[in-house]
GROMACS .gro file of C-alpha atoms in nm:
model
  195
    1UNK     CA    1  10.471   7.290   8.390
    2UNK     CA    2  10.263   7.540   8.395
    3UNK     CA    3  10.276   7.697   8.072
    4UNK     CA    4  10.177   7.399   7.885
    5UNK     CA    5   9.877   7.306   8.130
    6UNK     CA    6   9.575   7.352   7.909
    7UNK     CA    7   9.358   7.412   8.209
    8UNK     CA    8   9.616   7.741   8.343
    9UNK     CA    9   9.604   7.841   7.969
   10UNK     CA   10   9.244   7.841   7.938
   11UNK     CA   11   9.196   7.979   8.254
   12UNK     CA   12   9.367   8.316   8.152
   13UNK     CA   13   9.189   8.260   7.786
   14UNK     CA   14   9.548   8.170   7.619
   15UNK     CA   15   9.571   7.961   7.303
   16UNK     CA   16   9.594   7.535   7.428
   17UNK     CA   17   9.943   7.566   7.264
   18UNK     CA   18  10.135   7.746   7.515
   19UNK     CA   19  10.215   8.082   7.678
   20UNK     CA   20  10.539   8.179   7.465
   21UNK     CA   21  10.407   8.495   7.349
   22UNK     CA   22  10.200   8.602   7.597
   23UNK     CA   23  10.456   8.634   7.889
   24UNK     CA   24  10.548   8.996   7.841
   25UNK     CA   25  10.922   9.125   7.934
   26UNK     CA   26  10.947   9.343   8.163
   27UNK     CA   27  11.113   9.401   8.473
   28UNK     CA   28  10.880   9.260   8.789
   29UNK     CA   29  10.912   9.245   9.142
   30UNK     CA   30  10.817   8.920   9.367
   31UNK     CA   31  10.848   8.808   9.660
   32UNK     CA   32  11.118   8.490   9.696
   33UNK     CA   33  10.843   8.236   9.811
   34UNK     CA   34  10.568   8.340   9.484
   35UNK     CA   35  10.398   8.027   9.364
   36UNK     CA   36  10.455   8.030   8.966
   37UNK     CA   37  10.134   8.070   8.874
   38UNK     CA   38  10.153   8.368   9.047
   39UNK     CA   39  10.453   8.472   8.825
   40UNK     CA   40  10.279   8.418   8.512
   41UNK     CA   41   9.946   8.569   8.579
   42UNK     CA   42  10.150   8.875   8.640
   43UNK     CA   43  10.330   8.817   8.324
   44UNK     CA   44  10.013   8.737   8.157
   45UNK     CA   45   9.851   9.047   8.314
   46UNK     CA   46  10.097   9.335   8.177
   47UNK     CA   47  10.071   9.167   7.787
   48UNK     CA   48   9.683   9.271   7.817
   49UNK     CA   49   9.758   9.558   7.945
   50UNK     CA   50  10.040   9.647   7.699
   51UNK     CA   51   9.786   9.555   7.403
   52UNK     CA   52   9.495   9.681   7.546
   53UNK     CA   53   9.198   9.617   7.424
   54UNK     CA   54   9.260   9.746   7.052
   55UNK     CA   55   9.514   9.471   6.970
   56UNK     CA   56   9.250   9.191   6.874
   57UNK     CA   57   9.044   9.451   6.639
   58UNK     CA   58   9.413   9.629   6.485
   59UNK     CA   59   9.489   9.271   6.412
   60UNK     CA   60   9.130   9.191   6.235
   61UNK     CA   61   9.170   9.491   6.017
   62UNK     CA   62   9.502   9.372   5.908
   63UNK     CA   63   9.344   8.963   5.830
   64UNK     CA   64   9.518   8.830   6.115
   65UNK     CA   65   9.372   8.674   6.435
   66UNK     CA   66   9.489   8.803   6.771
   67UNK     CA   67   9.701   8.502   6.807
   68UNK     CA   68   9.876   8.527   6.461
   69UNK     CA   69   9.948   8.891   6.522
   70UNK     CA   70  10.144   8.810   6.842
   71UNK     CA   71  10.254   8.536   6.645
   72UNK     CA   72  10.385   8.769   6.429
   73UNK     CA   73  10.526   9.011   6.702
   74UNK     CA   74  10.768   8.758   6.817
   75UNK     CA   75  10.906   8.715   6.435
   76UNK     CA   76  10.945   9.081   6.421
   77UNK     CA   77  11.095   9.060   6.776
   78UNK     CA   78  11.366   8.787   6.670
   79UNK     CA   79  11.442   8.950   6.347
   80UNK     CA   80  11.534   9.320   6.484
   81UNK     CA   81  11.660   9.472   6.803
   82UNK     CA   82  11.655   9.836   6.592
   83UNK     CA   83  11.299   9.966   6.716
   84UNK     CA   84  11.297  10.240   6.381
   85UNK     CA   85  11.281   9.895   6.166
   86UNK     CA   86  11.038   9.699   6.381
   87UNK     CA   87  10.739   9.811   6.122
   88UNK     CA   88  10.934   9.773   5.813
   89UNK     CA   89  11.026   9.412   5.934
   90UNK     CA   90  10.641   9.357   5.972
   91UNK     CA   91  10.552   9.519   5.650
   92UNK     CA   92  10.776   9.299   5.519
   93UNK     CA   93  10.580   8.966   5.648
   94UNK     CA   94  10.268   9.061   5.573
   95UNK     CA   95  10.348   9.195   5.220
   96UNK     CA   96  10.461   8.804   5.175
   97UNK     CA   97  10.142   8.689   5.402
   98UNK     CA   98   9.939   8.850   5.155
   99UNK     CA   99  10.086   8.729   4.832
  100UNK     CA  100  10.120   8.396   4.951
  101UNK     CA  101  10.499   8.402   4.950
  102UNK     CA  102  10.698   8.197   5.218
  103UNK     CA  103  10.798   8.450   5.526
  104UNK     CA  104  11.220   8.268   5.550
  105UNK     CA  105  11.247   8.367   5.867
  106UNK     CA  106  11.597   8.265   6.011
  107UNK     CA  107  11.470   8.293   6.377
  108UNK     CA  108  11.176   8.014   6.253
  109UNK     CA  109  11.453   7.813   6.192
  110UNK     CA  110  11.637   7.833   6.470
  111UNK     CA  111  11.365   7.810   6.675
  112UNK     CA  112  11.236   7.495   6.508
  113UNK     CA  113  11.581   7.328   6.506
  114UNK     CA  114  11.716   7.140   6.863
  115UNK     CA  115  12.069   7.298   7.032
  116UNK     CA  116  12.173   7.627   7.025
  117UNK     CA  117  12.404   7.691   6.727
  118UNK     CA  118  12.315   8.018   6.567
  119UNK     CA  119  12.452   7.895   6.252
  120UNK     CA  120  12.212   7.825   5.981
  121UNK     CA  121  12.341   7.557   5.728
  122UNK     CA  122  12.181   7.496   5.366
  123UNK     CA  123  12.017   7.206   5.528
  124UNK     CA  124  11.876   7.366   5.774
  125UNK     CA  125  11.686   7.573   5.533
  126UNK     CA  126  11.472   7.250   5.380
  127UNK     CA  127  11.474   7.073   5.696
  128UNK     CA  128  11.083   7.073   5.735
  129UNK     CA  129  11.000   7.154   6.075
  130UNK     CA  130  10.664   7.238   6.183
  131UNK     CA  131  10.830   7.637   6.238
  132UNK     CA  132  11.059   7.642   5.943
  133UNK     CA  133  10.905   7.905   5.732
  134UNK     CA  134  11.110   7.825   5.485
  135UNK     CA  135  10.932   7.513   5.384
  136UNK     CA  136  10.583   7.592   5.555
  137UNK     CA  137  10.382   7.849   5.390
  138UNK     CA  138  10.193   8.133   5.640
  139UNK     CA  139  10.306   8.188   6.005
  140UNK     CA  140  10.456   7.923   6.233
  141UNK     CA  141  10.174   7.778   6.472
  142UNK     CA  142  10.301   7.981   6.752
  143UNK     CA  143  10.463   8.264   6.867
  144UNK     CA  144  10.880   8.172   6.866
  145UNK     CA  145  10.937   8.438   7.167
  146UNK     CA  146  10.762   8.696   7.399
  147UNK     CA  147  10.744   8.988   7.200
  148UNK     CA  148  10.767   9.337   7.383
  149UNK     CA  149  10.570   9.659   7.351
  150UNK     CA  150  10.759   9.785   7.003
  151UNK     CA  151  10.716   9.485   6.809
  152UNK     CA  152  10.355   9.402   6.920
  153UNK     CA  153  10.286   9.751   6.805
  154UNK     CA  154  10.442   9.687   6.460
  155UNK     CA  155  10.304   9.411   6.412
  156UNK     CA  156   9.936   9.578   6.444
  157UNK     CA  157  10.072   9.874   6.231
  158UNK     CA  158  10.317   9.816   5.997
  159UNK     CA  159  10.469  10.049   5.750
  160UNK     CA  160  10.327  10.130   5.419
  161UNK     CA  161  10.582  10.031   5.213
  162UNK     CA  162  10.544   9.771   4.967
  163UNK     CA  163  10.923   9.603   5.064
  164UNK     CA  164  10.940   9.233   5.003
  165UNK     CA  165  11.299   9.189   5.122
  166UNK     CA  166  11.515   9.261   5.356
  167UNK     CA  167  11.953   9.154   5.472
  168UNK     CA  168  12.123   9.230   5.763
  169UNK     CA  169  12.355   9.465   5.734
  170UNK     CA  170  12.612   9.264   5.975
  171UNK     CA  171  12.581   9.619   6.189
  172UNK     CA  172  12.241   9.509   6.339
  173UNK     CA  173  12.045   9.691   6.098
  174UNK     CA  174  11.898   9.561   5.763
  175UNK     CA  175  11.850   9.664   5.399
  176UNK     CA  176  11.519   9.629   5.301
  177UNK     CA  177  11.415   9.524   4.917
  178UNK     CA  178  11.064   9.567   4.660
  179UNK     CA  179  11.259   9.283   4.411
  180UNK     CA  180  11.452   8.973   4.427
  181UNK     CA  181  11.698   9.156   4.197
  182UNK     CA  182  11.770   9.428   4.456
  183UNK     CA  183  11.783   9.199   4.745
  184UNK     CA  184  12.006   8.977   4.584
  185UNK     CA  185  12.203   9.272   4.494
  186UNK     CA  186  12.227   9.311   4.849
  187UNK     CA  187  12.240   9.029   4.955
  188UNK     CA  188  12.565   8.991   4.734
  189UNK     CA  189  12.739   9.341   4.898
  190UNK     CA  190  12.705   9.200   5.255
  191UNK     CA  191  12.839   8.921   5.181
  192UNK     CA  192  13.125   9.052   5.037
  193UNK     CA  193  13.211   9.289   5.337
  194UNK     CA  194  13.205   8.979   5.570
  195UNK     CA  195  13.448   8.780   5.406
   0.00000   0.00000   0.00000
């Protein structure tokens, strides 16, 4: 497959990991017979175009290489579908980033575990998987999804807020936190409203 051949990657200068990340979504037009590396150059194409050529600098200012900054852009991605809480979600991270405080991303789990079960058990929490960012300190290794334009933004210019928390709501929006005592305060309320 394409995406993990490290001569494709390097050929469109993409980390020897993988293309998850770099494949931007969008809506694209080929023709039925395109050869897939056709498909992904394309794909590959509109993320540098999206990011331009400010991304990689935005990112240095902010401590990050260009590859932990998408990285990050495809937490922020998995975490929120509410665009107005995209940079608040990556303040979030790199408030932790910086402090040296585990990111406990659910989506990291997820991501790191095998099936597709949404449901997060206690176990899975301390299950130490190489994305679990529960139990590995710093960013996973790679990007978890293809981030689009809103959270690739964010995660180049995140809010300046000092929030070191956040819950869902259950409504698709989230509650965001400066202490452990408001978050579990929060954490406690939603909780409560689901059951």
């Amino acid at each position: 497959c394409l995406l993990e051949d490290r001569r494709f990657l390097a050929s469109e200068d993409l980390p020897p990991e993988g293309a998850e990340g770099y494949l931007f979504p969008d809506t694209y037009t080929f023709p039925l017979a395109t050869p897939q590396a056709r498909i992904l150059r394309g794909m590959i194409h509109r993320f540098r175009e999206v990011t331009g050529v400010d991304f990689a600098r935005r990112a240095a200012d902010l401590g990050l290489t260009e590859q932990q900054a998408v990285t990050l852009a495809s937490l922020i991605e998995s975490e929120t579908g509410r665009e107005q809480e995209r940079r608040l979600v990556a303040a979030v991270f790199l408030n932790r980033l910086h402090i040296g405080m585990p990111l406990q991303s659910d989506p990291t789990v997820l991501y790191g575990r095998p099936g597709h079960d949404r449901t997060i058990t206690h176990a899975d929490l301390h299950r130490p998987t190489p994305y679990n960012t529960y139990t590995i300190p710093g960013l996973p290794p790679t990007p978890i999804a293809n981030p689009g334009r809103a959270a690739l933004e964010a995660a180049v210019d995140p809010a300046p807020v000092d929030y070191l928390y956040f819950v869902g709501r259950g409504d698709g929006t989230h509650e965001f936190s400066r202490t452990l005592a408001a978050h579990a305060t929060a954490v406690a309320r939603y909780q409560r409203q689901r059951h």
